[in-house]
PDB file of C-alpha atoms in Angstrom:
ATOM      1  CA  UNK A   1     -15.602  -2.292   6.649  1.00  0.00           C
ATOM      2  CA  UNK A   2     -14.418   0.928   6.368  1.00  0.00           C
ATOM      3  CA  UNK A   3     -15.484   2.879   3.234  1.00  0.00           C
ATOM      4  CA  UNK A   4     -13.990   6.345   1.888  1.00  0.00           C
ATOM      5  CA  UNK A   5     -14.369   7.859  -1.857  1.00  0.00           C
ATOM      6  CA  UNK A   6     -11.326  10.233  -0.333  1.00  0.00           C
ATOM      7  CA  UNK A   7      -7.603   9.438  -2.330  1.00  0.00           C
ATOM      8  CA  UNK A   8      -6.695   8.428   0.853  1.00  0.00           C
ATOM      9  CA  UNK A   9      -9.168   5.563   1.465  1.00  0.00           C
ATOM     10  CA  UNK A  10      -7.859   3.251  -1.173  1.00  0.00           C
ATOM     11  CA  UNK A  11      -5.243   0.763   0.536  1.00  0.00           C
ATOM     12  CA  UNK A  12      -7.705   0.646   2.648  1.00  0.00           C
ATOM     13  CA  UNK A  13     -10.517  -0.721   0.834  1.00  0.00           C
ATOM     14  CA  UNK A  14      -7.993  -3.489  -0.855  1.00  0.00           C
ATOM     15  CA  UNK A  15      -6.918  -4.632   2.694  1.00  0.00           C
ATOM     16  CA  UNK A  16     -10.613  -4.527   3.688  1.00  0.00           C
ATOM     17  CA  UNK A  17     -11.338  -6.541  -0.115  1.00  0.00           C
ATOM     18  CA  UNK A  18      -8.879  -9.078   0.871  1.00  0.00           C
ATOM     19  CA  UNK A  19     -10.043  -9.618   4.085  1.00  0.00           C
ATOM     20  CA  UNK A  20     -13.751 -10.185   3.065  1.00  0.00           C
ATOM     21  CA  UNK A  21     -12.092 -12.860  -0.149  1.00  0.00           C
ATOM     22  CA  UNK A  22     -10.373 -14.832   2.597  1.00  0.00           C
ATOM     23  CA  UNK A  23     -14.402 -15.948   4.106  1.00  0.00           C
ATOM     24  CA  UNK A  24     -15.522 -16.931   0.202  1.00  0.00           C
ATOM     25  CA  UNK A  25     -14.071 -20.625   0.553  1.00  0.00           C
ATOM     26  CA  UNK A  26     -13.599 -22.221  -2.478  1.00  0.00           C
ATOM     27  CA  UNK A  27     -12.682 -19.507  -4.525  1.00  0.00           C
ATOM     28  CA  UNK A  28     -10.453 -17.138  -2.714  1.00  0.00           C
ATOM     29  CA  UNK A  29      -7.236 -18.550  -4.132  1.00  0.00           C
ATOM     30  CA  UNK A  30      -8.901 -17.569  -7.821  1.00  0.00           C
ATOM     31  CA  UNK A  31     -10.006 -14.265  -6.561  1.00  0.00           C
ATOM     32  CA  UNK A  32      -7.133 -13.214  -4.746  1.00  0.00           C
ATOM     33  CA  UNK A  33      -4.947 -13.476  -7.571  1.00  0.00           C
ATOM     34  CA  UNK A  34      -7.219 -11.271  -9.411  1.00  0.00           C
ATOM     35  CA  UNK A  35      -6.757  -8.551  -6.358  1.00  0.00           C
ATOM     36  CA  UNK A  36      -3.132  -9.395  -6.774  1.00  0.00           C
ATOM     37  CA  UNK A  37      -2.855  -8.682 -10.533  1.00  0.00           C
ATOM     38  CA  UNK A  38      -4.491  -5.378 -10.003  1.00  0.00           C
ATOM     39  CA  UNK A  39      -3.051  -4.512  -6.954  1.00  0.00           C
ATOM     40  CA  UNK A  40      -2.436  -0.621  -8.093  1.00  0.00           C
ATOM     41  CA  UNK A  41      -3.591   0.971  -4.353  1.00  0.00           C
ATOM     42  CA  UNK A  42      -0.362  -0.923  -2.683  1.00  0.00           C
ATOM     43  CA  UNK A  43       1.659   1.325  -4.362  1.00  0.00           C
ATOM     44  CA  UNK A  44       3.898   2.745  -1.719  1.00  0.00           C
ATOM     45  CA  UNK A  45       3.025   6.374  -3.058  1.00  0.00           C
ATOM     46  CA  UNK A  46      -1.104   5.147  -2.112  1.00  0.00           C
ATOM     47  CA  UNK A  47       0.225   3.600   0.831  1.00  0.00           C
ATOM     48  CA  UNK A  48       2.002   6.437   2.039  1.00  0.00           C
ATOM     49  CA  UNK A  49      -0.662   8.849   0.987  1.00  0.00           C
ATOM     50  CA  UNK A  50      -3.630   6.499   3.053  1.00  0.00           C
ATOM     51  CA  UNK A  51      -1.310   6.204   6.054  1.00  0.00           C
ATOM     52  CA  UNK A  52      -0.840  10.044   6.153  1.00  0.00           C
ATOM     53  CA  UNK A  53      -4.688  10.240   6.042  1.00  0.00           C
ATOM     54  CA  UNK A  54      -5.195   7.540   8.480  1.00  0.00           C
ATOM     55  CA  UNK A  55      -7.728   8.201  11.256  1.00  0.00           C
ATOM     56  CA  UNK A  56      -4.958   6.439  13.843  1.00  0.00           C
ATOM     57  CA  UNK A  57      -2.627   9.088  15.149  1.00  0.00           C
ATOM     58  CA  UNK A  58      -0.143   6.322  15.371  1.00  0.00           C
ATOM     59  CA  UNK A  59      -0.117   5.426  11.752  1.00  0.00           C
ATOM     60  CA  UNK A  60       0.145   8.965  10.584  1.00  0.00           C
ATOM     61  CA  UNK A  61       3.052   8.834  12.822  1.00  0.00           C
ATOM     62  CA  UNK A  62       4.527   6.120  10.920  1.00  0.00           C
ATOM     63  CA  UNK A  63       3.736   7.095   7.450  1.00  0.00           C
ATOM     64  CA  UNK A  64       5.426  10.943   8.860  1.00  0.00           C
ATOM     65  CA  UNK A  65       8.667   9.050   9.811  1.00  0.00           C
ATOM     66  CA  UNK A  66       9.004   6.957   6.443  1.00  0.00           C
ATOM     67  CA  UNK A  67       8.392  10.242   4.191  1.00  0.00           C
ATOM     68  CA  UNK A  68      11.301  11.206   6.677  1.00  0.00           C
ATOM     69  CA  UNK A  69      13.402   8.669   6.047  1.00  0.00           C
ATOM     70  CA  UNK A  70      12.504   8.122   2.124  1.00  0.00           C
ATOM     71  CA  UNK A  71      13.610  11.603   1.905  1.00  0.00           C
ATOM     72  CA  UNK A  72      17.107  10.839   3.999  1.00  0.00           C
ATOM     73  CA  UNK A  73      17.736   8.066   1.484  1.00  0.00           C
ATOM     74  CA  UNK A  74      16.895  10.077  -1.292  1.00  0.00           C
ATOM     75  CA  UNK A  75      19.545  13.216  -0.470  1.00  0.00           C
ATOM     76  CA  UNK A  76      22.326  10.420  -0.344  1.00  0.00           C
ATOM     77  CA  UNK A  77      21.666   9.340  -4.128  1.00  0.00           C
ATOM     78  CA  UNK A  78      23.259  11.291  -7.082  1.00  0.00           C
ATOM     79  CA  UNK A  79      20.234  12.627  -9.005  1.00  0.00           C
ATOM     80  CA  UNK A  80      19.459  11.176 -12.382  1.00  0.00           C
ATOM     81  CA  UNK A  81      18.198  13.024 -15.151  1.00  0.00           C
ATOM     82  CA  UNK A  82      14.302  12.832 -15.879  1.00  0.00           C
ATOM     83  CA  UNK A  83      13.389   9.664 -17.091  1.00  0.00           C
ATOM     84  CA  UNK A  84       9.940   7.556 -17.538  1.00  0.00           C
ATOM     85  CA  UNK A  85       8.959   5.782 -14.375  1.00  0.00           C
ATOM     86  CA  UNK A  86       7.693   2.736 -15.337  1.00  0.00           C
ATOM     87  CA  UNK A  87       4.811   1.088 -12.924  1.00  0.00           C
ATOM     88  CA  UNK A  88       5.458  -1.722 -11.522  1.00  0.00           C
ATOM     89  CA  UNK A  89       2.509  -4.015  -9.775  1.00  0.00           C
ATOM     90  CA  UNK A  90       3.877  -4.569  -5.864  1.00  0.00           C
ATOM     91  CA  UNK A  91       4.023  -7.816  -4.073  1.00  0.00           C
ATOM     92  CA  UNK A  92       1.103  -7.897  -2.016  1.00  0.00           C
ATOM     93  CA  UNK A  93       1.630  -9.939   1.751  1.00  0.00           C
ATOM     94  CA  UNK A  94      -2.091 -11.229   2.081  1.00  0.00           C
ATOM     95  CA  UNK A  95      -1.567 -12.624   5.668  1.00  0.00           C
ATOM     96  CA  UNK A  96      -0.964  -8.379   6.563  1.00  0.00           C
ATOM     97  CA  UNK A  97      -3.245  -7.444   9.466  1.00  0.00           C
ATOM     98  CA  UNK A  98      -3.491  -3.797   8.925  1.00  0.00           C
ATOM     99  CA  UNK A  99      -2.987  -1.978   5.099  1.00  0.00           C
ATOM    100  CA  UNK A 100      -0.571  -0.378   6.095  1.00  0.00           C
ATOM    101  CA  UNK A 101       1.552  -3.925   6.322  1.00  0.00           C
ATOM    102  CA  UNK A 102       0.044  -5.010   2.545  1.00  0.00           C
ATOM    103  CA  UNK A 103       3.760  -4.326   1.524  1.00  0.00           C
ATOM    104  CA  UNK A 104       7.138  -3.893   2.159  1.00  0.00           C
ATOM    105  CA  UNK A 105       8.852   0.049   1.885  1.00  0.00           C
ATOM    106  CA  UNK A 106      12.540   0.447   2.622  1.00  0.00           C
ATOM    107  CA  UNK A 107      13.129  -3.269   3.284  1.00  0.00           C
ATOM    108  CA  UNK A 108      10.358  -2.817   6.281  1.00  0.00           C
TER     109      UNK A 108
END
């Protein structure tokens, strides 16, 4: 397993977390919930921001062309005034084979 105390590095340690829960046996249902009750690094901001730090040319690739097109979507929406952004935990897809795939951005 990867490990990086970077910003970057911390979508990848959950991936690499889940993957290591899925050889405990009897109690990886009990401990991934726990991963997916705290599941703060799958934010698509620390998604984004590990992708575009990514070792694998072809994954900052990726993570360059959703910034693009986050920012496409964005210039299309009226602007609303300042408001509190409220955190939401997201949905976590344990059977993801890379961390970049732990969750879904722009319907992807």
């Amino acid at each position: 397993a990867v490990v990086s105390t970077q910003s970057t590095g911390g979508t990848l340690h959950l991936f690499n977390e889940i993957q290591q829960i899925k050889s405990f046996g009897e109690h990886t249902d009990l401990l991934l919930a726990v991963v997916e009750r705290n599941a703060f690094f799958a934010h698509p901001h620390n998604l984004i921001i590990s992708a575009l730090g990514d070792e694998d040319r072809n994954k900052r690739s990726t993570a360059v062309d959703l910034v693009q097109r986050i920012i496409a979507v964005d210039r299309e929406l009226p602007v609303p005034p300042p408001t509190y952004q409220h955190f939401l935990l997201p949905e976590l897809d344990l059977s993801a084979t890379s961390h970049l795939q732990l969750i879904k951005i722009l319907g992807k």
